[in-house]
Short mmCIF file of C-alpha atoms in Angstrom, two decimals:
data_model
loop_
_atom_site.label_atom_id
_atom_site.label_comp_id
_atom_site.label_asym_id
_atom_site.label_seq_id
_atom_site.Cartn_x
_atom_site.Cartn_y
_atom_site.Cartn_z
CA MET A 1 -125.01 105.95 -45.12
CA SER A 2 -127.63 107.80 -47.12
CA PHE A 3 -131.33 107.03 -46.80
CA ARG A 4 -134.29 107.94 -48.87
CA SER A 5 -137.31 109.39 -47.11
CA LEU A 6 -139.85 106.65 -46.49
CA PRO A 7 -143.30 108.28 -46.37
CA GLY A 8 -146.24 105.88 -46.79
CA VAL A 9 -144.18 102.69 -46.80
CA ALA A 10 -142.10 102.00 -43.70
CA ARG A 11 -144.04 104.53 -41.65
CA PRO A 12 -147.30 102.52 -41.29
CA LEU A 13 -145.57 99.40 -39.97
CA ALA A 14 -143.26 101.39 -37.68
CA LEU A 15 -146.18 103.38 -36.32
CA ALA A 16 -148.04 100.13 -35.79
CA ALA A 17 -145.16 98.92 -33.64
CA LEU A 18 -145.52 102.00 -31.45
CA SER A 19 -149.30 101.89 -31.46
CA LEU A 20 -149.59 98.24 -30.56
CA ALA A 21 -146.92 98.52 -27.91
CA VAL A 22 -149.10 101.05 -26.13
CA ALA A 23 -152.40 99.32 -26.88
CA GLY A 24 -151.06 95.93 -25.87
CA ALA A 25 -149.89 97.36 -22.58
CA LEU A 26 -153.36 98.74 -21.92
CA ALA A 27 -154.93 95.36 -22.65
CA LEU A 28 -156.39 93.44 -19.75
CA PRO A 29 -154.47 90.98 -17.62
CA GLU A 30 -155.15 87.52 -16.28
CA ALA A 31 -157.41 86.93 -13.32
CA ALA A 32 -156.77 85.42 -9.96
CA HIS A 33 -159.90 83.52 -9.03
CA ALA A 34 -162.85 83.84 -11.40
CA SER A 35 -162.59 83.71 -15.19
CA ALA A 36 -160.29 86.19 -16.95
CA PHE A 37 -159.54 88.99 -14.45
CA GLN A 38 -162.68 88.81 -12.29
CA LEU A 39 -162.42 88.48 -8.50
CA LYS A 40 -165.04 87.14 -6.07
CA GLU A 41 -162.94 87.42 -2.93
CA ASN A 42 -165.02 89.62 -0.63
CA SER A 43 -166.23 86.98 1.84
CA ALA A 44 -164.34 84.32 3.80
CA LYS A 45 -167.68 82.71 4.65
CA GLY A 46 -168.63 82.52 0.99
CA LEU A 47 -165.27 81.14 -0.08
CA GLY A 48 -165.64 78.24 2.37
CA ARG A 49 -168.76 77.16 0.42
CA ALA A 50 -167.23 77.98 -3.03
CA TYR A 51 -169.64 80.96 -2.93
CA ALA A 52 -172.69 78.69 -2.99
CA GLY A 53 -175.48 80.62 -1.29
CA SER A 54 -173.43 83.81 -1.66
CA ALA A 55 -176.54 86.00 -1.19
CA THR A 56 -178.84 83.59 0.63
CA ALA A 57 -176.91 81.71 3.34
CA GLY A 58 -177.46 84.57 5.79
CA GLY A 59 -175.30 86.41 8.30
CA ASP A 60 -172.82 87.67 5.69
CA VAL A 61 -172.40 91.44 5.34
CA SER A 62 -170.75 91.01 1.91
CA VAL A 63 -174.30 90.98 0.47
CA VAL A 64 -173.96 94.79 0.47
CA ALA A 65 -171.82 94.25 -2.64
CA ASN A 66 -173.21 90.90 -3.84
CA ASN A 67 -176.99 91.41 -3.60
CA PRO A 68 -178.34 94.44 -1.71
CA ALA A 69 -181.82 92.95 -1.35
CA ALA A 70 -180.46 90.29 1.05
CA MET A 71 -179.52 93.02 3.57
CA SER A 72 -183.13 92.81 4.78
CA ASP A 73 -182.10 89.73 6.81
CA LEU A 74 -179.41 91.67 8.70
CA ASP A 75 -181.21 92.67 11.88
CA GLY A 76 -178.99 95.33 13.47
CA THR A 77 -175.74 97.11 12.66
CA TYR A 78 -172.80 95.07 11.34
CA PHE A 79 -169.20 95.64 10.36
CA GLN A 80 -167.21 92.98 8.48
CA ALA A 81 -163.59 92.93 7.34
CA ASP A 82 -162.22 90.26 4.98
CA LEU A 83 -158.69 89.65 3.71
CA THR A 84 -157.88 87.02 1.10
CA ALA A 85 -154.33 86.01 0.16
CA ILE A 86 -154.28 84.88 -3.47
CA ASN A 87 -151.33 82.70 -4.38
CA PHE A 88 -151.19 81.59 -8.00
CA SER A 89 -148.71 80.09 -10.42
CA ALA A 90 -148.42 80.46 -14.21
CA LYS A 91 -145.54 78.64 -15.91
CA PHE A 92 -145.03 78.62 -19.68
CA THR A 93 -143.50 75.88 -21.83
CA GLY A 94 -142.89 76.50 -25.52
CA GLY A 95 -141.08 78.84 -27.85
CA ALA A 96 -141.33 81.85 -30.14
CA HIS A 97 -140.12 83.04 -33.52
CA ASP A 98 -139.90 86.43 -35.20
CA ALA A 99 -141.58 87.63 -38.40
CA LEU A 100 -138.95 85.84 -40.51
CA GLY A 101 -139.38 82.54 -38.67
CA ARG A 102 -136.12 82.84 -36.76
CA PRO A 103 -136.25 81.55 -33.15
CA ILE A 104 -136.33 84.17 -30.41
CA SER A 105 -133.81 83.71 -27.63
CA GLY A 106 -134.82 83.59 -24.00
CA GLY A 107 -136.22 81.34 -21.32
CA ASN A 108 -139.76 80.37 -20.40
CA GLY A 109 -140.28 83.37 -18.15
CA GLY A 110 -140.10 81.68 -14.78
CA ASP A 111 -143.20 81.61 -12.61
CA ALA A 112 -145.29 84.64 -13.58
CA GLY A 113 -147.48 84.22 -10.53
CA THR A 114 -147.23 85.87 -7.15
CA THR A 115 -149.04 86.24 -3.83
CA LEU A 116 -151.34 89.23 -3.41
CA PRO A 117 -153.73 90.40 -0.69
CA VAL A 118 -157.33 91.30 -1.62
CA PRO A 119 -159.13 93.30 1.09
CA ALA A 120 -162.86 93.90 1.53
CA LEU A 121 -164.88 95.92 4.02
CA ALA A 122 -168.64 96.01 4.49
CA PHE A 123 -170.97 97.93 6.80
CA ALA A 124 -174.74 97.48 7.06
CA THR A 125 -177.37 98.89 9.36
CA LYS A 126 -181.13 98.47 9.81
CA MET A 127 -182.80 101.86 9.47
CA SER A 128 -186.37 100.65 10.04
CA ASP A 129 -188.46 97.51 9.86
CA ARG A 130 -188.33 97.70 6.07
CA VAL A 131 -185.16 99.61 5.14
CA ASN A 132 -181.49 98.62 5.40
CA LEU A 133 -178.49 100.62 4.20
CA GLY A 134 -174.94 99.46 3.54
CA ILE A 135 -171.52 100.51 2.30
CA ALA A 136 -168.89 98.15 0.86
CA LEU A 137 -165.32 98.51 -0.37
CA ASP A 138 -163.91 95.65 -2.43
CA VAL A 139 -161.85 94.67 -5.49
CA PRO A 140 -164.08 93.00 -8.12
CA PHE A 141 -161.41 92.91 -10.84
CA GLY A 142 -157.64 92.68 -10.64
CA PHE A 143 -154.48 90.68 -10.99
CA GLN A 144 -150.70 90.81 -11.34
CA THR A 145 -148.29 88.72 -13.38
CA GLU A 146 -144.62 89.28 -14.08
CA TYR A 147 -142.34 87.28 -16.35
CA ASP A 148 -138.54 87.41 -16.57
CA ARG A 149 -137.52 90.40 -18.69
CA ASP A 150 -135.59 88.20 -21.15
CA TRP A 151 -138.21 85.47 -21.70
CA VAL A 152 -139.28 84.39 -25.20
CA GLY A 153 -142.65 86.13 -24.91
CA ARG A 154 -141.25 89.47 -23.73
CA TYR A 155 -142.60 91.29 -26.81
CA ASP A 156 -146.13 90.37 -25.70
CA ALA A 157 -145.90 90.90 -21.95
CA ILE A 158 -143.53 91.26 -19.03
CA LYS A 159 -145.46 92.84 -16.17
CA THR A 160 -149.23 93.13 -15.91
CA LYS A 161 -150.99 94.75 -12.97
CA LEU A 162 -154.66 95.71 -12.91
CA GLN A 163 -156.80 96.80 -9.97
CA SER A 164 -160.43 97.93 -9.93
CA PHE A 165 -161.57 99.28 -6.57
CA ASP A 166 -165.30 99.55 -5.89
CA SER A 167 -167.11 101.78 -3.43
CA THR A 168 -170.70 100.52 -3.21
CA LEU A 169 -173.64 102.25 -1.57
CA SER A 170 -176.62 99.90 -1.19
CA ALA A 171 -180.19 100.01 0.06
CA SER A 172 -182.82 97.29 0.54
CA PHE A 173 -186.57 97.48 1.01
CA LYS A 174 -188.57 94.68 2.62
CA ILE A 175 -191.89 94.42 0.78
CA ASN A 176 -193.27 91.70 3.04
CA ASP A 177 -192.07 88.63 4.92
CA GLN A 178 -191.33 86.85 1.63
CA TRP A 179 -190.00 89.53 -0.73
CA SER A 180 -187.27 92.16 -0.58
CA VAL A 181 -185.66 94.30 -3.28
CA GLY A 182 -182.41 96.25 -3.32
CA ALA A 183 -180.24 98.53 -5.42
CA SER A 184 -176.66 99.84 -5.37
CA ALA A 185 -174.67 102.71 -6.80
CA ILE A 186 -171.06 101.78 -7.61
CA ALA A 187 -168.07 104.12 -7.97
CA GLU A 188 -165.15 102.25 -9.54
CA ARG A 189 -161.51 103.25 -9.84
CA THR A 190 -159.33 101.24 -12.22
CA ASN A 191 -155.52 101.44 -12.25
CA ALA A 192 -153.22 99.73 -14.75
CA ASP A 193 -149.43 99.32 -14.87
CA LEU A 194 -148.13 97.18 -17.73
CA THR A 195 -144.83 96.58 -19.50
CA ASN A 196 -143.39 94.69 -22.46
CA ALA A 197 -140.21 94.64 -24.54
CA ILE A 198 -140.03 96.22 -28.01
CA ASN A 199 -138.36 94.25 -30.79
CA PHE A 200 -136.36 96.95 -32.60
CA ASN A 201 -135.05 94.30 -34.95
CA GLY A 202 -138.66 93.77 -35.99
CA VAL A 203 -139.13 97.52 -36.42
CA GLY A 204 -135.92 97.57 -38.49
CA LEU A 205 -137.27 94.76 -40.68
CA GLY A 206 -140.31 96.90 -41.37
CA ILE A 207 -138.11 99.82 -42.36
CA GLN A 208 -136.09 97.55 -44.66
CA GLN A 209 -139.31 96.33 -46.26
CA GLY A 210 -140.28 99.95 -46.81
CA ILE A 211 -136.93 100.67 -48.44
CA ALA A 212 -137.33 97.61 -50.70
CA ALA A 213 -140.87 98.63 -51.67
CA GLN A 214 -139.88 102.21 -52.40
CA THR A 215 -136.83 101.06 -54.37
CA ALA A 216 -139.00 98.73 -56.44
CA ALA A 217 -141.46 101.56 -57.08
CA GLY A 218 -138.64 103.84 -58.24
CA ILE A 219 -137.24 101.19 -60.57
CA ALA A 220 -140.71 100.60 -62.01
CA GLN A 221 -141.01 104.32 -62.79
CA ILE A 222 -137.64 104.32 -64.53
CA GLN A 223 -138.63 101.27 -66.56
CA ALA A 224 -141.90 102.89 -67.56
CA ALA A 225 -140.11 106.06 -68.66
CA ALA A 226 -137.64 104.03 -70.70
CA ALA A 227 -140.48 102.07 -72.34
CA ALA A 228 -142.15 105.37 -73.28
CA GLY A 229 -138.93 106.58 -74.87
CA GLN A 230 -138.43 109.34 -72.32
CA ILE A 231 -135.07 107.94 -71.12
CA PRO A 232 -132.43 106.29 -73.31
CA PRO A 233 -131.99 102.58 -72.51
CA ALA A 234 -128.39 102.99 -71.37
CA GLN A 235 -129.28 105.83 -69.03
CA ALA A 236 -132.23 103.87 -67.68
CA ALA A 237 -130.01 100.85 -66.94
CA ALA A 238 -127.53 103.06 -65.08
CA MET A 239 -130.32 104.68 -63.07
CA ILE A 240 -131.82 101.31 -62.18
CA GLN A 241 -128.44 100.02 -61.01
CA ALA A 242 -127.84 103.13 -58.92
CA ALA A 243 -131.30 102.91 -57.32
CA ALA A 244 -130.82 99.24 -56.51
CA GLN A 245 -127.42 99.88 -54.95
CA GLN A 246 -128.74 102.78 -52.92
CA GLY A 247 -131.66 100.72 -51.67
CA GLN A 248 -129.41 97.82 -50.75
CA ALA A 249 -127.00 100.12 -48.92
CA ALA A 250 -129.83 101.80 -47.01
CA ALA A 251 -131.35 98.46 -46.00
CA ALA A 252 -127.96 97.15 -44.92
CA GLY A 253 -127.43 100.23 -42.81
CA VAL A 254 -130.76 99.74 -41.05
CA ALA A 255 -129.98 96.05 -40.49
CA ALA A 256 -126.60 96.92 -38.99
CA VAL A 257 -128.05 99.20 -36.31
CA THR A 258 -131.09 97.02 -35.51
CA PRO A 259 -129.66 93.51 -35.09
CA GLN A 260 -131.68 90.58 -33.77
CA GLY A 261 -132.03 90.83 -30.02
CA ALA A 262 -131.99 94.65 -30.04
CA ASP A 263 -134.73 95.26 -27.49
CA GLY A 264 -136.33 98.36 -26.07
CA TYR A 265 -138.84 98.62 -23.26
CA ALA A 266 -142.34 100.05 -22.95
CA GLU A 267 -144.26 100.87 -19.79
CA VAL A 268 -147.81 102.15 -19.66
CA LYS A 269 -149.66 103.47 -16.63
CA GLY A 270 -153.28 104.53 -16.72
CA ASN A 271 -156.31 105.09 -14.53
CA SER A 272 -160.00 105.95 -14.68
CA TRP A 273 -163.10 106.60 -12.55
CA ALA A 274 -166.46 105.29 -13.71
CA TRP A 275 -169.95 104.58 -12.34
CA GLY A 276 -172.15 101.50 -12.33
CA TRP A 277 -175.18 100.05 -10.58
CA GLN A 278 -176.82 96.82 -9.51
CA VAL A 279 -180.31 95.61 -8.58
CA GLY A 280 -181.37 92.52 -6.67
CA THR A 281 -184.36 90.59 -5.39
CA TYR A 282 -184.64 88.25 -2.39
CA TRP A 283 -187.44 85.69 -1.99
CA LYS A 284 -188.33 83.27 0.81
CA PRO A 285 -190.74 80.74 -0.72
CA THR A 286 -190.77 78.65 2.51
CA ALA A 287 -189.48 79.00 6.03
CA ASN A 288 -186.37 76.99 5.06
CA ASP A 289 -185.65 78.15 1.49
CA ARG A 290 -184.24 81.40 0.08
CA VAL A 291 -183.66 82.52 -3.49
CA ALA A 292 -181.84 85.66 -4.66
CA LEU A 293 -181.32 87.13 -8.11
CA ASN A 294 -178.86 89.96 -8.75
CA TYR A 295 -177.72 91.93 -11.79
CA ARG A 296 -174.58 94.09 -11.75
CA SER A 297 -174.17 96.50 -14.65
CA ARG A 298 -171.13 96.64 -16.87
CA ILE A 299 -168.87 99.61 -16.16
CA THR A 300 -167.09 101.37 -19.02
CA HIS A 301 -163.79 103.11 -18.35
CA ASP A 302 -162.02 105.68 -20.51
CA ILE A 303 -158.54 104.96 -19.24
CA ASP A 304 -156.04 107.79 -19.62
CA GLY A 305 -152.58 106.35 -19.99
CA THR A 306 -149.02 107.54 -20.40
CA ALA A 307 -146.47 105.46 -22.28
CA ASN A 308 -142.73 105.66 -21.63
CA PHE A 309 -140.15 103.99 -23.86
CA THR A 310 -136.51 102.93 -23.70
CA THR A 311 -134.88 102.80 -27.13
CA THR A 312 -131.56 101.37 -28.34
CA PRO A 313 -128.43 103.30 -29.48
CA GLY A 314 -128.86 101.89 -32.98
CA TYR A 315 -132.44 103.07 -33.29
CA ASP A 316 -131.42 106.47 -31.96
CA LEU A 317 -129.03 106.70 -34.93
CA LEU A 318 -131.96 106.15 -37.29
CA LEU A 319 -133.94 108.85 -35.51
CA ALA A 320 -131.00 111.24 -35.91
CA ASN A 321 -131.09 110.84 -39.72
CA PRO A 322 -133.23 113.68 -41.19
CA ALA A 323 -134.43 111.41 -44.00
CA LEU A 324 -136.00 109.01 -41.49
CA SER A 325 -136.92 111.13 -38.49
CA GLY A 326 -140.30 112.08 -39.91
CA SER A 327 -141.15 108.59 -41.14
CA ILE A 328 -140.52 106.34 -38.12
CA PRO A 329 -141.88 106.60 -34.57
CA ALA A 330 -139.73 108.41 -32.06
CA PHE A 331 -140.80 106.09 -29.21
CA GLN A 332 -141.02 109.06 -26.89
CA ARG A 333 -143.34 109.69 -23.96
CA THR A 334 -146.89 109.99 -25.26
CA ALA A 335 -150.43 109.94 -23.96
CA GLY A 336 -153.14 107.53 -24.99
CA LYS A 337 -156.76 106.77 -24.15
CA ALA A 338 -158.31 103.31 -24.22
CA ARG A 339 -161.94 102.45 -23.59
CA LEU A 340 -162.42 99.17 -21.79
CA THR A 341 -165.48 97.69 -20.13
CA ASN A 342 -165.67 95.59 -16.99
CA PRO A 343 -168.43 93.06 -17.74
CA ALA A 344 -171.97 92.80 -16.45
CA VAL A 345 -172.69 89.89 -14.08
CA ALA A 346 -176.03 88.18 -13.37
CA SER A 347 -176.22 85.70 -10.49
CA LEU A 348 -178.77 83.31 -8.99
CA SER A 349 -178.29 82.13 -5.41
CA TYR A 350 -180.23 79.44 -3.51
CA TRP A 351 -180.06 78.22 0.09
CA HIS A 352 -181.89 75.54 2.07
CA GLN A 353 -181.62 75.79 5.85
CA GLU A 354 -182.00 73.02 8.43
CA GLU A 355 -181.25 73.01 12.14
CA LYS A 356 -177.85 71.29 11.87
CA PHE A 357 -176.84 72.08 8.31
CA GLY A 358 -177.46 74.27 5.28
CA LEU A 359 -177.01 73.54 1.56
CA GLY A 360 -176.83 75.97 -1.34
CA MET A 361 -175.88 76.64 -4.93
CA ASP A 362 -174.90 79.61 -7.05
CA VAL A 363 -174.98 80.17 -10.81
CA ALA A 364 -173.45 83.29 -12.36
CA TRP A 365 -173.21 84.59 -15.92
CA THR A 366 -170.46 87.05 -16.89
CA GLN A 367 -170.76 89.13 -20.06
CA TRP A 368 -167.18 88.77 -21.29
CA SER A 369 -168.42 89.25 -24.86
CA VAL A 370 -168.06 93.01 -24.23
CA MET A 371 -164.33 92.32 -24.69
CA ARG A 372 -164.57 92.02 -28.46
CA ALA A 373 -161.80 94.52 -29.10
CA LEU A 374 -159.73 97.21 -27.43
CA THR A 375 -159.40 100.55 -29.23
CA LEU A 376 -156.62 103.00 -28.41
CA LYS A 377 -156.64 106.63 -29.49
CA TYR A 378 -153.53 108.78 -29.28
CA ALA A 379 -152.85 112.32 -28.19
CA ASN A 380 -150.59 112.65 -31.25
CA PRO A 381 -152.92 113.05 -34.27
CA LEU A 382 -150.26 111.56 -36.57
CA GLN A 383 -150.65 108.19 -34.86
CA PRO A 384 -153.65 106.25 -36.23
CA THR A 385 -156.25 104.66 -33.96
CA THR A 386 -155.37 101.07 -33.13
CA THR A 387 -157.85 98.25 -32.55
CA LEU A 388 -156.84 94.94 -31.00
CA PRO A 389 -159.28 92.02 -31.31
CA PHE A 390 -160.05 89.85 -28.28
CA ASN A 391 -163.25 88.09 -29.32
CA TRP A 392 -164.00 86.75 -25.85
CA ARG A 393 -167.20 84.88 -25.10
CA ASP A 394 -169.62 84.97 -22.18
CA THR A 395 -168.94 82.52 -19.33
CA TRP A 396 -170.80 80.61 -16.61
CA TYR A 397 -169.83 79.91 -13.00
CA ALA A 398 -171.59 77.24 -10.94
CA SER A 399 -171.02 76.06 -7.38
CA VAL A 400 -172.53 73.84 -4.69
CA GLY A 401 -171.65 73.97 -1.02
CA GLY A 402 -172.88 73.77 2.50
CA GLU A 403 -172.38 74.30 6.21
CA TYR A 404 -172.50 71.96 9.20
CA TYR A 405 -173.15 73.41 12.63
CA ALA A 406 -170.98 71.27 14.87
CA THR A 407 -171.89 73.34 17.94
CA ASP A 408 -173.60 76.64 18.65
CA LYS A 409 -170.24 78.31 18.16
CA LEU A 410 -168.46 76.20 15.52
CA THR A 411 -169.43 75.99 11.82
CA LEU A 412 -167.74 73.81 9.19
CA ARG A 413 -168.00 74.59 5.47
CA ALA A 414 -167.11 72.99 2.12
CA GLY A 415 -167.87 73.54 -1.55
CA LEU A 416 -167.07 72.77 -5.18
CA ALA A 417 -167.19 75.08 -8.22
CA ILE A 418 -166.55 75.13 -11.95
CA ASP A 419 -165.79 78.26 -13.98
CA GLN A 420 -165.50 78.68 -17.73
CA ALA A 421 -162.82 80.77 -19.47
CA PRO A 422 -163.76 83.43 -22.04
CA MET A 423 -160.95 82.53 -24.45
CA ASN A 424 -159.42 79.47 -26.08
CA ALA A 425 -156.05 78.52 -27.54
CA ALA A 426 -156.74 80.49 -30.74
CA ASN A 427 -157.16 83.84 -28.93
CA ARG A 428 -155.35 83.23 -25.64
CA ASP A 429 -152.69 85.83 -24.85
CA PRO A 430 -149.76 85.57 -22.40
CA ARG A 431 -151.21 88.54 -20.52
CA VAL A 432 -154.33 86.40 -19.93
CA PRO A 433 -153.21 82.73 -19.84
CA ASP A 434 -156.54 81.66 -18.39
CA ALA A 435 -158.45 78.40 -18.88
CA ALA A 436 -161.44 76.59 -17.37
CA ARG A 437 -161.18 76.22 -13.61
CA ARG A 438 -162.38 73.81 -10.94
CA MET A 439 -162.28 74.80 -7.28
CA ALA A 440 -162.47 72.84 -4.02
CA THR A 441 -162.93 74.74 -0.76
CA VAL A 442 -163.15 74.22 2.99
CA GLY A 443 -163.87 76.68 5.78
CA ILE A 444 -164.48 77.13 9.46
CA GLY A 445 -166.32 79.73 11.52
CA TYR A 446 -166.22 80.50 15.23
CA LYS A 447 -168.83 82.64 17.01
CA ALA A 448 -167.20 83.95 20.17
CA ASN A 449 -170.41 85.59 21.42
CA ASP A 450 -173.56 87.26 20.14
CA HIS A 451 -171.53 90.19 18.83
CA PHE A 452 -168.27 88.81 17.42
CA GLU A 453 -167.33 85.99 15.04
CA ILE A 454 -164.33 85.03 12.93
CA ASN A 455 -164.09 82.88 9.80
CA ALA A 456 -161.33 81.24 7.78
CA SER A 457 -161.41 79.42 4.44
CA TYR A 458 -159.03 77.74 2.02
CA ALA A 459 -159.48 76.96 -1.68
CA HIS A 460 -157.39 75.23 -4.32
CA ILE A 461 -157.98 76.05 -7.98
CA PHE A 462 -157.28 73.43 -10.65
CA VAL A 463 -156.80 75.04 -14.09
CA SER A 464 -157.29 73.15 -17.34
CA HIS A 465 -154.75 72.97 -20.15
CA ALA A 466 -154.06 76.53 -21.36
CA GLY A 467 -152.59 76.34 -24.84
CA VAL A 468 -151.37 79.33 -26.85
CA ASN A 469 -151.64 78.84 -30.61
CA GLY A 470 -149.55 81.63 -32.06
CA ALA A 471 -150.05 84.82 -30.02
CA ALA A 472 -148.55 87.63 -32.15
CA SER A 473 -146.81 90.76 -30.95
CA ALA A 474 -146.87 94.20 -32.59
CA THR A 475 -143.76 93.37 -34.62
CA GLY A 476 -144.98 89.97 -35.84
CA ASP A 477 -143.27 87.81 -33.23
CA VAL A 478 -145.24 84.60 -32.61
CA LEU A 479 -145.48 82.76 -29.28
CA ALA A 480 -146.76 79.18 -29.06
CA GLY A 481 -146.86 76.70 -26.21
CA ASN A 482 -148.75 75.86 -23.01
CA PHE A 483 -149.33 77.37 -19.59
CA ASN A 484 -149.49 75.28 -16.44
CA ASP A 485 -151.59 77.25 -13.92
CA TYR A 486 -152.99 76.69 -10.45
CA GLY A 487 -154.06 78.81 -7.49
CA ASN A 488 -154.44 78.78 -3.72
CA LEU A 489 -156.66 81.10 -1.70
CA LEU A 490 -156.60 81.70 2.06
CA SER A 491 -159.26 84.00 3.45
CA LEU A 492 -159.85 85.41 6.93
CA SER A 493 -162.69 87.59 8.21
CA ALA A 494 -163.96 89.20 11.36
CA GLN A 495 -167.53 90.39 11.90
CA TYR A 496 -168.89 92.53 14.71
CA LYS A 497 -172.55 93.20 15.45
CA PHE A 498 -173.18 96.35 17.41
#
């Protein structure tokens, strides 16, 4: 086979395949509990009430991370450890086709869900009558999904794993018996490990389109020269026929070594450290009522990633051809940097306390609109910057819940919550097959003595219809269908007061 060099024609689409394979792998994955990839699981007590009264119910050291101002109610030194097992399911039904409309082989991916532990630790101590200090370790964002490697949506996603670990240092100041304020400094580490298949048949189609475009351009030049009288008509006809034959042979050669189903594999790993902050207020308007307002800043990460690729023998033949090697991506190990932002969160918490029971509510706003697009820049200057649109919207979370004090030692809890999703069927991606959620929770607490207590809670998450209206991969493969999702949470905690 002989190939023409393909500068400026096949190269942009082929580079886009490489670029979007990396950028898509750095994109954000689905969440476990809250909308998108947000997690709230740092308190078994809070989960039992669907996080109603998350900063105002009292006696919960997780306020170090949720609203530092509420630490003013912690009279003493406390240590609290929480562990939440998140079990979720995500099953796809539908199909996919390639850029030419041909169906893509493969199954529905199996159950992409799994069971993961989410730990949280919190420590708080009263330094004086007005000042409390605290340290918390938790996971505010994270998830993992993994589809079968041969499923129909493999060009969009196979494995997705994201974890953001927070170290929070908090302080509160009690202004008077009614008002307290607090602030936190947050150090956040984000790790990502993501994979997807590469459709080398789709890359080959792009190269063939480049050959066809360049052949057509060459024929047009010959025709123009003949019309200007620079080439005799007979010679022009022979040149046109030769160019057409060469183009057809080159395209056929590419098609032969990149058949449908010729898949490669991409894996991207990246990490980043970044800083954030939060501020909170805590107000007791009456002896039985408490109100707390908290704002957590968004945290922007410049994630440094490394992409590794597995190619096919056929594509390696194309790379070995000198006429193509400089015009198509080598799919070799390369570095990339993507800037992504974990969203800001504002929350309002209320609690009403009586002798035998307590009732509360929480409302939270999450600034998912910061996820308008993801931009990836490459270490290789020959690879253009890639921008992937998300166009997510801000969301609201609302919950109501309460506690019943059956005895001095035994507490029963229950709650209900609703949570919006930041995307819809038009921009839903298989890495984030999220939809609106409704949650029902129950919990129990046992106070062994004045120093030690344990708590346990369970929640079931009902997820609304999650349609996918044509999610497109880097090589133009289109996925359409529905996800059936649900989740179960089991949380345990132990608290010790020194």
